mmCIF file of C-alpha atoms and ligand atoms in Angstrom:
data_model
loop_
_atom_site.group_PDB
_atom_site.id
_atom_site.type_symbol
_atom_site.label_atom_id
_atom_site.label_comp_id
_atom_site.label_asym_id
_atom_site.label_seq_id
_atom_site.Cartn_x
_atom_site.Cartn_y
_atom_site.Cartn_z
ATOM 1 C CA UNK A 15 -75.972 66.968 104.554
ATOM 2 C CA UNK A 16 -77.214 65.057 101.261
ATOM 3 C CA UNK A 17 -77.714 68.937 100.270
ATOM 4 C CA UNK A 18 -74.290 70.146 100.838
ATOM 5 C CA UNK A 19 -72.666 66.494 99.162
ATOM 6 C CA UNK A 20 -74.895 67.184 96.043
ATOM 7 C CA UNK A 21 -73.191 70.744 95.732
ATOM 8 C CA UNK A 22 -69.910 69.777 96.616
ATOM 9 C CA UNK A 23 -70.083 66.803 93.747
ATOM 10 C CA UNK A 24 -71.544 69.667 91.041
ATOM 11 C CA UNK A 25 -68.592 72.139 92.281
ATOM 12 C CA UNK A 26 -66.180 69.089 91.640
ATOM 13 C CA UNK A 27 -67.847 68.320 87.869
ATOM 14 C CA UNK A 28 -68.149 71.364 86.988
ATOM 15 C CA UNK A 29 -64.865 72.782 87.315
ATOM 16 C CA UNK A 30 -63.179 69.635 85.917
ATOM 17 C CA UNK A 31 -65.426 70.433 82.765
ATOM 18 C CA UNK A 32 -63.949 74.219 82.645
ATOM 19 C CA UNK A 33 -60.359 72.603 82.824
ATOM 20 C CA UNK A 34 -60.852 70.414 79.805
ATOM 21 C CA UNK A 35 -62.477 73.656 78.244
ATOM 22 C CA UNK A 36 -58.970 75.525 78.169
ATOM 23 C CA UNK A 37 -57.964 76.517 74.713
ATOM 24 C CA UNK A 38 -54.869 74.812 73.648
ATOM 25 C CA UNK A 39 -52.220 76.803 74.090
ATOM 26 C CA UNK A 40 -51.084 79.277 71.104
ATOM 27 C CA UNK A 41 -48.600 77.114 68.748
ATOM 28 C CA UNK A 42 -45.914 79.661 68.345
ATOM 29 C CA UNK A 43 -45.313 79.821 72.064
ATOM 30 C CA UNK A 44 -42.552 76.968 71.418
ATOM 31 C CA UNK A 45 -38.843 77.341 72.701
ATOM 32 C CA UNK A 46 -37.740 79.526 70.476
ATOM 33 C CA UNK A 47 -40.207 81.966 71.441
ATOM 34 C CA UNK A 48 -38.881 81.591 75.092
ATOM 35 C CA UNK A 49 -34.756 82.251 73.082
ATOM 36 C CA UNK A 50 -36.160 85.069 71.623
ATOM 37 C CA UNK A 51 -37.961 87.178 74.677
ATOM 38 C CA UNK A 52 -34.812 86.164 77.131
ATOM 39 C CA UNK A 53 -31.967 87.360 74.582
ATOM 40 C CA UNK A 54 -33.480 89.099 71.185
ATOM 41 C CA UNK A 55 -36.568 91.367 72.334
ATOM 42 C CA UNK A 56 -34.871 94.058 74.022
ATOM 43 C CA UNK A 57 -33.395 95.313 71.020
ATOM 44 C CA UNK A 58 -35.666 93.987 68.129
ATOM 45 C CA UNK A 59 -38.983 94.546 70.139
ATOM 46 C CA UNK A 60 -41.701 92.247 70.943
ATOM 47 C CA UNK A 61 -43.228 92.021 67.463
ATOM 48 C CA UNK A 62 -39.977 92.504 65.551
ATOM 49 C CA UNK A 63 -40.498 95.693 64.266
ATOM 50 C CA UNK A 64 -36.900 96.748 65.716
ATOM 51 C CA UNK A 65 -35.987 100.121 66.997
ATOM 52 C CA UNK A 66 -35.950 103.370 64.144
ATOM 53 C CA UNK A 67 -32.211 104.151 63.657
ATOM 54 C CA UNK A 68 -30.787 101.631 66.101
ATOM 55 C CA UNK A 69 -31.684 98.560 65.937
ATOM 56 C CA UNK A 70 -33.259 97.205 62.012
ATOM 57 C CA UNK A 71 -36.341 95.459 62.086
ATOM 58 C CA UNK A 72 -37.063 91.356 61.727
ATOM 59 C CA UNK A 73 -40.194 91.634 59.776
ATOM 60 C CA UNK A 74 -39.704 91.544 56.078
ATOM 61 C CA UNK A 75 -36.430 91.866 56.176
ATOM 62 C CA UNK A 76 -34.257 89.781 53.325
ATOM 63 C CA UNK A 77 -31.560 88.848 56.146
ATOM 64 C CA UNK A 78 -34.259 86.804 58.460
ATOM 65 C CA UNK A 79 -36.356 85.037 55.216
ATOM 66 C CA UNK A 80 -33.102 84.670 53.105
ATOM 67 C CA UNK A 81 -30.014 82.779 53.151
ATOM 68 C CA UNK A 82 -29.605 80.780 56.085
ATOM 69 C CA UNK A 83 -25.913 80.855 56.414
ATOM 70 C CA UNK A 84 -25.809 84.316 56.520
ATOM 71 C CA UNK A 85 -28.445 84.577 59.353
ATOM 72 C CA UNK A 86 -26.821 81.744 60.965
ATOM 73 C CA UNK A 87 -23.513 84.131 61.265
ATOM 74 C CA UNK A 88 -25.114 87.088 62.464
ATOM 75 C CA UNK A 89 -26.422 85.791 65.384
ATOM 76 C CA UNK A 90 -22.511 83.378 65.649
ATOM 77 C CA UNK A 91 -20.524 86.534 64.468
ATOM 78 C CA UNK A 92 -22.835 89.342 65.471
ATOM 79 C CA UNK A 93 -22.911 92.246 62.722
ATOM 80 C CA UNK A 94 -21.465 95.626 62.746
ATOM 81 C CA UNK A 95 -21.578 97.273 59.332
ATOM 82 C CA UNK A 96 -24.370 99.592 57.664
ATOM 83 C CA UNK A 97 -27.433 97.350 56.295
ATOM 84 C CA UNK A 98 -30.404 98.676 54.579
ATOM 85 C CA UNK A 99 -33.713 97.287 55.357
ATOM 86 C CA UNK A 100 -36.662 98.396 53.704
ATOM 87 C CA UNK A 101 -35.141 101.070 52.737
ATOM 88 C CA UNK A 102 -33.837 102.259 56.417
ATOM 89 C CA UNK A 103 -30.161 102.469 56.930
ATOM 90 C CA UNK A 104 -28.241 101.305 60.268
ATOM 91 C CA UNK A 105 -25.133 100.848 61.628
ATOM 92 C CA UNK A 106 -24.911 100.052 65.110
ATOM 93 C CA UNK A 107 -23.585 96.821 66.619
ATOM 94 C CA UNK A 108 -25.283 94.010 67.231
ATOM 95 C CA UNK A 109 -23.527 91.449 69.594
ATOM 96 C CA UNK A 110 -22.132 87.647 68.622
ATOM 97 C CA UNK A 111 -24.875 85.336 70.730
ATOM 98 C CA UNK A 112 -21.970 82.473 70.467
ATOM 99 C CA UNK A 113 -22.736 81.403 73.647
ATOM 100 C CA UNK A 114 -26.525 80.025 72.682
ATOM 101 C CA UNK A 115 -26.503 76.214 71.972
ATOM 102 C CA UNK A 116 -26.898 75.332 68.705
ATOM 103 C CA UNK A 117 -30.885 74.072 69.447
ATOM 104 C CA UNK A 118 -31.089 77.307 70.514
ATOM 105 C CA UNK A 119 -30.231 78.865 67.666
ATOM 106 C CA UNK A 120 -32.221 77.221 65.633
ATOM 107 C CA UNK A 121 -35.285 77.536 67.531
ATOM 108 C CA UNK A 122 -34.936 81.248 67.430
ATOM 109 C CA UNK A 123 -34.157 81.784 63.929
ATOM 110 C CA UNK A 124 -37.020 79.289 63.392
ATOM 111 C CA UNK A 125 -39.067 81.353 65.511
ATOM 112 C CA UNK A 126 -38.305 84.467 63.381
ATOM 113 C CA UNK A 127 -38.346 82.933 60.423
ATOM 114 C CA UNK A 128 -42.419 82.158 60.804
ATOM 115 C CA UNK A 129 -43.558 85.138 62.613
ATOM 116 C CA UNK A 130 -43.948 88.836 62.453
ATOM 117 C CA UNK A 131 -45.218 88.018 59.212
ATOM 118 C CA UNK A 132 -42.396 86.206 57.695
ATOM 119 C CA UNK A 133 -43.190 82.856 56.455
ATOM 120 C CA UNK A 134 -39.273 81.134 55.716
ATOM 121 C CA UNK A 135 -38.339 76.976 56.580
ATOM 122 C CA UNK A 136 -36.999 75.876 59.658
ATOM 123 C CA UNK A 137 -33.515 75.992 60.655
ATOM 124 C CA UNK A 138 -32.223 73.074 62.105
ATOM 125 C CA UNK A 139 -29.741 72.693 64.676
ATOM 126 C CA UNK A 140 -27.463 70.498 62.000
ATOM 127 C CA UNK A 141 -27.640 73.792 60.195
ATOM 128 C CA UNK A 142 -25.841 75.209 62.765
ATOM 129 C CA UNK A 143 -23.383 73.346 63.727
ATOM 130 C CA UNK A 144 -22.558 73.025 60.234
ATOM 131 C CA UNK A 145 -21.742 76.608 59.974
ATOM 132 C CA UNK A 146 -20.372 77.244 63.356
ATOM 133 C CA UNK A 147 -17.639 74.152 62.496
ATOM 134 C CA UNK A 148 -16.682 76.567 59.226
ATOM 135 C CA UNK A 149 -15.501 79.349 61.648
HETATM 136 C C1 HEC B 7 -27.921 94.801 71.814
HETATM 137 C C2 HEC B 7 -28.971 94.781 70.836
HETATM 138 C C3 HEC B 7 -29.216 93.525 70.036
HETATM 139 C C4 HEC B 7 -29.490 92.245 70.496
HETATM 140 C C5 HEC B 7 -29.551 91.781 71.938
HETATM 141 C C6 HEC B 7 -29.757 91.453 69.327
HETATM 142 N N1 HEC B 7 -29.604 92.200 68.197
HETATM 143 FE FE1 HEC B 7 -29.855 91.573 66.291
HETATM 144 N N2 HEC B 7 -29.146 93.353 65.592
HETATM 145 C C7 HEC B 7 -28.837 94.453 66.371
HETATM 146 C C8 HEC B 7 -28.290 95.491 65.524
HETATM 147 C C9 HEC B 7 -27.852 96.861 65.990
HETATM 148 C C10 HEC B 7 -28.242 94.981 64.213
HETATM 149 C C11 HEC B 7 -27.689 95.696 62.961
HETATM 150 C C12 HEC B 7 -26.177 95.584 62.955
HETATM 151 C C13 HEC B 7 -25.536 96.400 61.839
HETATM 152 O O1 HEC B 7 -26.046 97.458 61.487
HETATM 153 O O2 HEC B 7 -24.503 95.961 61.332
HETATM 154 C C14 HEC B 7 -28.828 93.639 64.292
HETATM 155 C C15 HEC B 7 -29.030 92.814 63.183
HETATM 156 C C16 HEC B 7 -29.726 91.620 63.228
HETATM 157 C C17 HEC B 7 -30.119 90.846 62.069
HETATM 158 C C18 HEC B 7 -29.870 91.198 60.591
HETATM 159 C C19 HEC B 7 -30.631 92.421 60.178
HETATM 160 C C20 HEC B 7 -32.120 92.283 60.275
HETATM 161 O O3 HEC B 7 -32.734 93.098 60.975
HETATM 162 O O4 HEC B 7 -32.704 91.357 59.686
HETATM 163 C C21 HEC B 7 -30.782 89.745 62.535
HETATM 164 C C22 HEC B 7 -31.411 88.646 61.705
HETATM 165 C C23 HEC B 7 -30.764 89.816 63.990
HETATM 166 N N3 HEC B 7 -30.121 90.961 64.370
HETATM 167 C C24 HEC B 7 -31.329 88.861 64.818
HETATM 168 C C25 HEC B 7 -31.165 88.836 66.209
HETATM 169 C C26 HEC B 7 -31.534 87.728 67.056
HETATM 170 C C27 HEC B 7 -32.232 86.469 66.583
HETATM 171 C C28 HEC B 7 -31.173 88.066 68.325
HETATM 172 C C29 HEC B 7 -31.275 87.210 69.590
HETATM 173 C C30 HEC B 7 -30.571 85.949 69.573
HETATM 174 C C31 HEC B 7 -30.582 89.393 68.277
HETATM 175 N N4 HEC B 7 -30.595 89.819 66.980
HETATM 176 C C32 HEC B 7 -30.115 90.098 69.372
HETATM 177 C C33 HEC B 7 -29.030 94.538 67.732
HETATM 178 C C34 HEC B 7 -29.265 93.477 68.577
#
């Protein structure tokens, strides 16, 4: 009985040891990640490297690391006229995501804005609203 206690109680230790063990969980993984997989990925692709002649790629591309306002209104606006990136042409459309909150919106432009490689400030969600008031 003493036998089966002594397990139990090295059982209980031990896994309460593995628990505090976990690695913390991977810092990008933050709400705009969660934005961006639910309403972004399907057309730009999981690591932003978009889809060759439909839809232009996120990673290095001036439009993501560059003026704000301008990013702001694509995703606001939507886009629909030829763009070159790196070199690649498109023209296809890509919807207005008006509907996303303005936290939203700057979670996931924040979120693109520091990954795939790009390395761009925060947007904040006064950014937004700021530019969505303009119209
Ligand atoms: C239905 C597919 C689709 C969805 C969904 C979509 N996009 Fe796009 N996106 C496009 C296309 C196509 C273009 C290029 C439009 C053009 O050629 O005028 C584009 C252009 C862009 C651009 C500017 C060009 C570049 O590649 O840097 C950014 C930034 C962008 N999208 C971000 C986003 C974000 C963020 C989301 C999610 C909130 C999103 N897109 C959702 C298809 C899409």
């Amino acid at each position: 009985m003493r036998i089966v206690f002594a397990l139990g109680l090295c059982f209980l230790t031990s896994s309460i040891f593995a628990q505090t063990k976990k690695p913390a969980p991977k810092p990008v993984a933050g709400p705009g990640q969660q934005v961006y997989e639910q309403y972004c990925l399907s057309c730009h692709q999981v690591d932003g490297s978009g889809v060759p002649n439909l839809n232009p790629p996120l990673k290095q591309s001036e439009w993501v690391t560059g003026d704000k306002t301008r990013l702001i209104n694509v995703i606001l606006k939507g886009l629909q006229e030829p763009i070159e990136i790196n070199g690649e042409t498109f023209d296809n459309v890509m919807p207005a995501h008006d509907f996303l909150s303005d936290k939203e919106i700057s979670d996931v432009l924040t979120f693109i804005r520091s990954s795939f490689g790009n390395k761009a400030e925060a947007v904040s969600a006064e950014d937004v609203k700021k530019v969505r008031a303009v119209k």
